Coordinates of C-alpha atoms and ligand atoms in Angstrom, one line a residue:
M28 CA -16.9 -2.6 7.1
A29 CA -13.2 -3.2 7.5
Y30 CA -10.6 -0.4 7.3
E31 CA -7.9 -0.8 4.6
V32 CA -4.7 0.1 6.4
T33 CA -1.1 -0.3 5.1
L34 CA 0.9 -2.2 7.7
I35 CA 4.7 -1.7 7.6
P36 CA 6.3 -3.9 10.3
G37 CA 9.7 -2.3 9.7
D38 CA 12.8 -3.9 11.0
G39 CA 14.8 -4.4 14.2
I40 CA 12.2 -4.5 17.0
G41 CA 9.6 -3.2 14.5
P42 CA 7.9 -6.6 13.7
E43 CA 7.6 -7.5 17.4
V44 CA 6.0 -4.2 18.5
T45 CA 3.8 -4.1 15.4
Q46 CA 2.5 -7.6 16.1
A47 CA 1.7 -6.6 19.7
A48 CA -0.1 -3.4 18.5
V49 CA -2.1 -5.3 15.8
R50 CA -3.3 -7.8 18.4
V51 CA -4.6 -5.0 20.6
L52 CA -6.2 -3.1 17.8
E53 CA -8.0 -6.2 16.6
A54 CA -9.2 -7.0 20.2
T55 CA -11.3 -3.8 19.9
G56 CA -13.6 -5.7 17.5
I57 CA -12.9 -3.2 14.7
K58 CA -12.1 -4.9 11.5
F59 CA -8.9 -4.1 9.5
N60 CA -7.7 -5.4 6.2
W61 CA -3.9 -5.1 6.7
D62 CA -2.2 -4.4 3.4
M63 CA 1.3 -5.7 4.2
A64 CA 4.2 -3.5 2.9
Y65 CA 7.8 -4.3 3.6
A66 CA 10.4 -1.6 3.9
G67 CA 13.8 -1.6 5.6
D68 CA 16.2 -4.6 6.0
Y69 CA 13.7 -7.3 4.7
A70 CA 12.9 -5.2 1.6
Q71 CA 16.6 -4.5 1.0
D72 CA 17.3 -8.3 1.0
T73 CA 14.2 -9.2 -1.1
Y74 CA 13.8 -6.4 -3.6
G75 CA 17.3 -4.8 -3.5
T76 CA 15.9 -1.5 -2.1
P77 CA 14.9 -0.6 1.4
L78 CA 11.9 1.4 0.1
P79 CA 10.2 -0.3 -2.8
S80 CA 7.7 1.8 -4.8
Y81 CA 4.8 -0.5 -3.9
V82 CA 5.0 0.8 -0.4
F83 CA 4.3 4.3 -1.6
N84 CA 1.5 3.0 -3.8
S85 CA -0.1 1.1 -0.9
I86 CA -0.1 4.1 1.4
R87 CA -1.4 6.4 -1.3
R88 CA -4.2 4.0 -2.0
N89 CA -5.2 3.3 1.6
K90 CA -4.4 6.8 3.0
V91 CA -3.6 5.4 6.4
A92 CA -0.6 3.3 7.5
L93 CA 0.7 1.9 10.7
K94 CA 4.4 1.6 10.7
G95 CA 7.1 0.1 12.8
P96 CA 10.5 1.7 13.0
I97 CA 13.1 1.2 10.2
T98 CA 16.8 1.2 10.5
T99 CA 18.6 3.9 8.5
P100 CA 20.6 1.9 6.0
I101 CA 24.3 2.6 5.6
G102 CA 25.7 2.9 2.1
S103 CA 22.4 2.7 0.2
G104 CA 20.7 5.2 -2.1
F105 CA 18.5 6.4 0.8
R106 CA 19.8 8.6 3.6
S107 CA 16.8 7.5 5.6
V108 CA 13.8 5.4 4.6
N109 CA 11.8 7.3 7.2
V110 CA 12.7 10.7 5.8
A111 CA 12.1 9.5 2.2
L112 CA 8.6 8.4 3.1
R113 CA 7.7 11.6 4.8
K114 CA 9.1 13.7 1.9
G115 CA 7.7 11.4 -0.8
L116 CA 4.2 11.6 0.7
D117 CA 4.4 15.2 1.8
L118 CA 3.7 14.2 5.4
Y119 CA 4.5 17.6 6.7
V120 CA 3.3 17.2 10.3
C121 CA 5.1 15.1 12.8
L122 CA 2.7 14.8 15.7
R123 CA 4.0 13.5 19.0
P124 CA 1.9 13.7 22.1
C125 CA 3.8 13.1 25.4
K126 CA 1.4 12.4 28.2
S127 CA 2.1 11.1 31.7
Y128 CA 0.6 7.8 32.6
P129 CA 0.7 7.4 36.4
G130 CA 3.0 4.5 37.4
A131 CA 5.5 5.1 34.7
P132 CA 9.0 5.7 36.1
T133 CA 9.3 9.5 35.8
V134 CA 10.7 12.5 37.7
H135 CA 7.7 14.7 36.8
Q136 CA 4.0 14.0 37.0
D137 CA 1.1 15.4 35.0
V138 CA 3.0 16.2 31.8
D139 CA 0.7 16.6 28.8
I140 CA 2.7 18.2 25.9
V141 CA 2.0 17.8 22.2
V142 CA 5.1 18.2 20.0
I143 CA 4.3 19.4 16.5
R144 CA 7.4 19.1 14.4
E145 CA 7.7 20.4 10.8
N146 CA 8.6 17.3 8.8
T147 CA 9.8 18.3 5.3
E148 CA 12.6 20.8 5.4
D149 CA 15.3 22.4 7.7
L150 CA 18.5 20.4 7.9
Y151 CA 16.7 17.2 6.9
L152 CA 16.6 18.1 3.2
G153 CA 20.0 16.5 3.1
I154 CA 21.7 19.3 1.2
E155 CA 25.3 18.7 2.3
Y156 CA 28.7 19.3 0.7
E157 CA 32.1 18.0 1.5
R158 CA 34.8 20.6 1.1
D159 CA 37.0 18.4 -1.0
T160 CA 34.4 18.3 -3.9
V161 CA 33.8 20.7 -6.7
E162 CA 30.5 21.8 -5.2
G163 CA 32.0 22.2 -1.7
E164 CA 34.8 24.3 -3.2
M165 CA 32.3 26.4 -5.2
L166 CA 30.2 27.0 -2.1
A167 CA 33.1 27.9 0.0
R168 CA 34.3 30.4 -2.6
F169 CA 30.8 31.9 -3.0
I170 CA 30.4 32.4 0.8
I171 CA 33.9 34.0 1.1
E172 CA 33.3 36.2 -1.9
S173 CA 29.9 37.3 -0.5
G174 CA 31.8 38.8 2.5
A175 CA 31.4 36.1 5.2
D176 CA 34.4 35.1 7.1
G177 CA 35.1 32.4 9.7
I178 CA 35.1 29.5 7.3
R179 CA 38.1 27.2 7.9
D180 CA 39.7 25.4 4.9
D181 CA 38.7 22.0 6.3
S182 CA 35.0 22.8 6.7
N183 CA 32.1 20.7 5.3
F184 CA 28.6 22.2 4.8
S185 CA 25.0 21.3 5.7
I186 CA 22.4 23.7 4.5
K187 CA 19.5 24.7 6.7
V188 CA 16.3 25.6 4.7
I189 CA 13.2 27.1 6.2
S190 CA 10.4 28.4 4.0
E191 CA 7.4 30.7 4.8
S192 CA 5.0 28.3 3.1
A193 CA 6.1 25.2 5.1
T194 CA 6.1 27.2 8.3
R195 CA 2.7 28.6 7.7
R196 CA 1.1 25.2 7.2
I197 CA 2.7 23.6 10.2
A198 CA 1.8 26.6 12.4
K199 CA -1.8 26.5 11.1
Y200 CA -1.9 22.8 11.9
A201 CA -0.7 23.5 15.5
F202 CA -3.5 26.1 16.0
D203 CA -6.2 24.0 14.4
Y204 CA -5.1 21.1 16.5
A205 CA -5.3 23.3 19.6
R206 CA -8.9 24.3 18.7
A207 CA -10.0 20.8 17.8
N208 CA -8.5 19.3 21.0
N209 CA -9.5 22.0 23.4
R210 CA -5.9 23.1 24.2
K211 CA -5.1 26.5 25.4
K212 CA -1.6 27.5 24.3
V213 CA 0.8 27.1 21.3
T214 CA 4.5 27.8 21.8
A215 CA 6.8 28.4 18.8
V216 CA 10.3 27.2 19.5
H217 CA 13.2 28.8 17.6
K218 CA 16.7 30.2 17.7
A219 CA 16.0 33.4 15.8
N220 CA 18.4 35.4 17.8
I221 CA 21.2 33.6 16.0
L222 CA 19.6 32.2 12.8
K223 CA 18.0 35.4 11.7
Y224 CA 16.8 34.4 8.2
T225 CA 15.8 30.8 8.8
D226 CA 14.5 30.7 12.4
G227 CA 13.7 34.4 12.0
L228 CA 11.3 33.5 9.2
F229 CA 9.8 30.6 11.2
L230 CA 9.2 32.9 14.1
S231 CA 7.7 35.8 12.1
T232 CA 5.5 33.4 10.1
A233 CA 4.2 31.5 13.2
S234 CA 3.5 34.9 14.9
K235 CA 1.5 36.0 11.9
V236 CA -0.5 32.8 11.9
A237 CA -1.1 33.2 15.6
R238 CA -3.0 36.5 14.9
E239 CA -5.6 34.4 13.0
Y240 CA -6.3 32.5 16.2
P241 CA -7.0 35.1 19.0
D242 CA -8.7 32.4 21.1
I243 CA -5.4 30.4 21.5
Y244 CA -2.7 31.9 23.7
F245 CA 0.6 32.1 21.8
E246 CA 4.1 32.5 23.0
T247 CA 7.6 32.1 21.6
V248 CA 10.6 30.5 23.4
I249 CA 14.2 30.1 22.3
V250 CA 15.1 26.4 22.0
D251 CA 17.8 26.4 24.7
S252 CA 15.6 28.1 27.2
M253 CA 12.8 25.6 26.2
C254 CA 15.2 22.7 27.2
M255 CA 15.7 24.2 30.7
Q256 CA 11.9 24.9 31.1
L257 CA 11.0 21.4 30.1
A258 CA 13.5 19.9 32.5
R259 CA 12.2 22.1 35.4
F260 CA 8.5 22.8 34.7
P261 CA 7.1 20.6 31.9
Q262 CA 3.6 21.1 33.2
R263 CA 3.7 24.7 32.0
H264 CA 3.7 23.6 28.4
D265 CA 0.9 22.6 26.1
I266 CA 1.5 22.5 22.3
L267 CA 5.0 23.1 21.0
V268 CA 5.5 23.9 17.3
L269 CA 9.1 23.5 16.0
P270 CA 11.2 23.3 12.9
N271 CA 12.4 19.8 12.0
L272 CA 15.7 19.4 13.9
Y273 CA 14.6 21.0 17.2
G274 CA 11.3 19.0 16.9
D275 CA 13.3 15.8 16.6
I276 CA 15.4 16.6 19.7
I277 CA 12.7 18.1 21.8
S278 CA 10.3 15.2 21.1
E279 CA 12.8 12.7 22.6
L280 CA 13.3 15.1 25.6
C281 CA 9.6 15.1 26.1
A282 CA 9.5 11.3 25.7
G283 CA 12.1 11.2 28.5
L284 CA 9.7 13.3 30.7
I285 CA 6.9 10.7 30.5
G286 CA 8.9 7.6 31.1
G287 CA 10.9 7.0 27.9
L288 CA 10.6 6.0 24.3
G289 CA 8.5 3.0 25.2
L290 CA 5.5 5.3 25.9
A291 CA 5.9 7.9 23.1
P292 CA 3.6 7.5 20.1
G293 CA 3.5 9.6 16.9
A294 CA 2.1 10.2 13.5
N295 CA 3.3 11.7 10.3
I296 CA 0.4 13.6 8.7
G297 CA -0.2 15.2 5.3
D298 CA -3.3 16.7 3.8
D299 CA -5.0 13.4 3.2
I300 CA -2.6 10.7 4.3
A301 CA -1.4 9.7 7.8
V302 CA 1.3 7.3 8.8
F303 CA 1.3 6.3 12.5
E304 CA 4.6 5.2 14.1
P305 CA 6.3 5.4 17.5
T306 CA 8.9 8.0 18.2
H307 CA 11.5 5.3 18.9
G308 CA 13.8 3.7 16.4
S309 CA 14.5 0.0 15.5
A310 CA 16.7 -0.6 18.6
P311 CA 18.6 -3.3 16.7
K312 CA 20.3 -4.7 19.8
Y313 CA 17.0 -6.0 21.1
T314 CA 15.8 -7.5 17.8
G315 CA 13.9 -10.8 18.3
Q316 CA 14.2 -10.9 22.0
N317 CA 10.6 -10.2 23.0
K318 CA 12.0 -7.6 25.4
V319 CA 11.0 -4.0 24.3
N320 CA 7.9 -2.1 25.2
P321 CA 5.2 -2.2 22.6
M322 CA 3.1 0.6 24.3
A323 CA 4.5 3.4 22.1
M324 CA 3.4 1.4 19.0
M325 CA 0.0 0.6 20.6
L326 CA -0.5 4.2 21.5
S327 CA 0.3 5.1 17.8
G328 CA -2.5 2.7 17.0
V329 CA -4.7 4.6 19.4
M330 CA -3.9 7.8 17.5
M331 CA -4.8 6.0 14.3
L332 CA -8.2 4.9 15.8
R333 CA -9.0 8.5 16.7
Y334 CA -7.9 9.6 13.2
L335 CA -10.4 7.0 11.8
G336 CA -13.1 8.4 14.0
E337 CA -13.1 5.3 16.3
K338 CA -13.1 7.4 19.5
E339 CA -14.7 4.8 21.8
A340 CA -12.3 2.0 20.8
A341 CA -9.3 4.4 21.1
D342 CA -10.4 5.4 24.6
R343 CA -10.8 1.7 25.5
V344 CA -7.3 0.8 24.4
E345 CA -5.7 3.8 26.0
R346 CA -7.5 3.1 29.3
A347 CA -6.3 -0.5 29.3
I348 CA -2.7 0.6 28.6
A349 CA -2.9 3.2 31.4
E350 CA -4.2 0.5 33.8
V351 CA -1.4 -1.9 32.9
V352 CA 1.2 0.9 33.5
A353 CA -0.5 1.9 36.8
E354 CA -0.4 -1.7 38.0
G355 CA 3.2 -2.0 37.1
K356 CA 3.1 -5.8 37.0
S357 CA 2.9 -6.8 33.3
V358 CA 5.3 -4.2 32.0
T359 CA 8.6 -4.4 30.2
Y360 CA 12.0 -3.6 31.8
D361 CA 12.0 0.1 30.9
M362 CA 8.8 0.6 33.0
K363 CA 10.4 -0.8 36.1
P364 CA 12.2 1.5 38.5
D365 CA 15.1 -1.0 38.3
R366 CA 15.8 -1.9 34.7
N367 CA 17.2 -5.2 35.8
D368 CA 14.1 -6.2 37.6
P369 CA 13.6 -9.9 36.9
T370 CA 9.8 -9.6 37.1
A371 CA 9.7 -7.5 33.9
V372 CA 7.7 -9.2 31.2
G373 CA 8.2 -9.4 27.4
T374 CA 6.6 -7.6 24.5
S375 CA 3.9 -10.2 23.7
Q376 CA 3.0 -10.5 27.4
V377 CA 2.3 -6.8 27.5
A378 CA -0.2 -7.3 24.6
D379 CA -1.8 -10.1 26.6
A380 CA -2.2 -7.9 29.6
V381 CA -3.6 -5.0 27.7
I382 CA -6.1 -7.2 25.9
E383 CA -7.1 -8.7 29.3
K384 CA -7.8 -5.3 30.7
M385 CA -9.9 -4.4 27.6
E386 CA -12.0 -7.4 28.2
E387 CA -12.6 -6.8 32.0
Ligands
NAD11 P1 16.3 3.7 19.2 O1 15.1 4.5 19.5 O2 16.1 2.6 18.2 O3 16.8 3.1 20.5 C1 17.6 3.8 21.5 C2 17.4 3.0 22.8 O4 16.1 3.4 23.3 C3 17.3 1.5 22.7 O5 18.6 1.0 22.8 C4 16.5 1.2 23.9 O6 17.3 1.2 25.1 C5 15.5 2.3 24.0 N1 14.3 1.9 23.3 C6 13.8 2.3 22.1 N2 12.6 1.8 21.8 C7 12.3 1.1 22.9 C8 11.1 0.4 23.3 N3 10.0 0.2 22.5 N4 11.1 -0.2 24.5 C9 12.1 0.0 25.4 N5 13.2 0.6 25.1 C10 13.3 1.2 23.9 O7 17.4 4.7 18.7 P2 18.8 4.5 17.9 O8 19.5 3.3 18.6 O9 19.4 5.8 17.8 O10 18.4 4.1 16.4 C11 18.3 2.8 15.9 C12 17.9 2.8 14.5 O11 16.6 3.2 14.4 C13 18.8 3.8 13.6 O12 19.1 3.1 12.4 C14 17.9 5.0 13.5 O13 18.2 5.7 12.3 C15 16.5 4.3 13.4 N6 15.4 5.2 13.8 C16 14.2 5.0 13.1 C17 13.1 5.7 13.4 C18 11.9 5.5 12.6 O14 11.7 4.4 12.0 N7 10.9 6.4 12.6 C19 13.2 6.7 14.4 C20 14.4 6.8 15.1 C21 15.5 6.1 14.8

């Protein structure tokens, strides 16, 4: 049997890292029917839109997708193709494990943090108003008439939205993930001391959900304090559950803790659909250079294998990647202590090395 999987190469460095990941996934012996779907630059040029509707149809049909990064187009109908996909498919979980692989150039060792970011609301709803518009003027007037002060005449507005229902489902996902993966602690990250109604709701809802999971230790940490703690003692943290914006920022911080974006995989998950993609973006300046690290994309593929129930194959690929990192020979520039190290290899050579390790 072959798995039907939507494959979105993306743009920028996307196609290169996707090709490397596909080669490694196919080297497991598991069969995939890749349903090719183009979004981003290529789709814009070919179909006149960066996100054609057939991409949604393909993912809805196959339920599983592997996706390369996509540049956020400027001046098109979409604020972000990535956000539109997550919203359109209600992929409410952004799951980003950040785990140390010995040999990666890092300050800290033994980091094993899972960032669980709410993916559908918060400031990412894109509800924004410029002051010099009718809506911006109405909003300013409403705010001033309702008694708030401190709004300058030259202010624009971005609205932060947090709901109880979305918080409840992301918090439940975090606790269920903890149970399923034998993890001990969930930390809700917030700024409820300042944002009483939005982060306050996130905090109170996550705390209520925590009571349904007495077997999992629960704590709450203010986001600024979390940054300090992660920089100093990242090993103290286990699962973090966060609203969308803090989740975006903290997941890159955690990627930095384990050696950078080249090693940080991810998934966007809904009730019955999952799209696997690395944390990093399309790094346009490296497009077509066979230079960037494909391991984040490969590790996203490992997450996909686990999601499909292919645990043995997933372990085999992850072990091979870990061995290549530990050896430090066939790795890209970002895995070298000196980023100008001339012995750094290219994207496709990393795939060769990982496949070789799998075959040993
Ligand atoms: P980026 O992650 O693309 O790149 C930032 C820097 O990180 C790069 O210049 C490079 O030095 C490094 N880097 C990234 N990936 C790497 C890899 N695999 N190996 C080695 N080094 C790597 O972030 P950016 O420059 O802010 O964003 C570029 C574009 O990507 C933007 O249009 C942004 O909107 C988009 N983006 C897309 C996604 C997604 O598709 N999910 C995520 C983030 C950003």
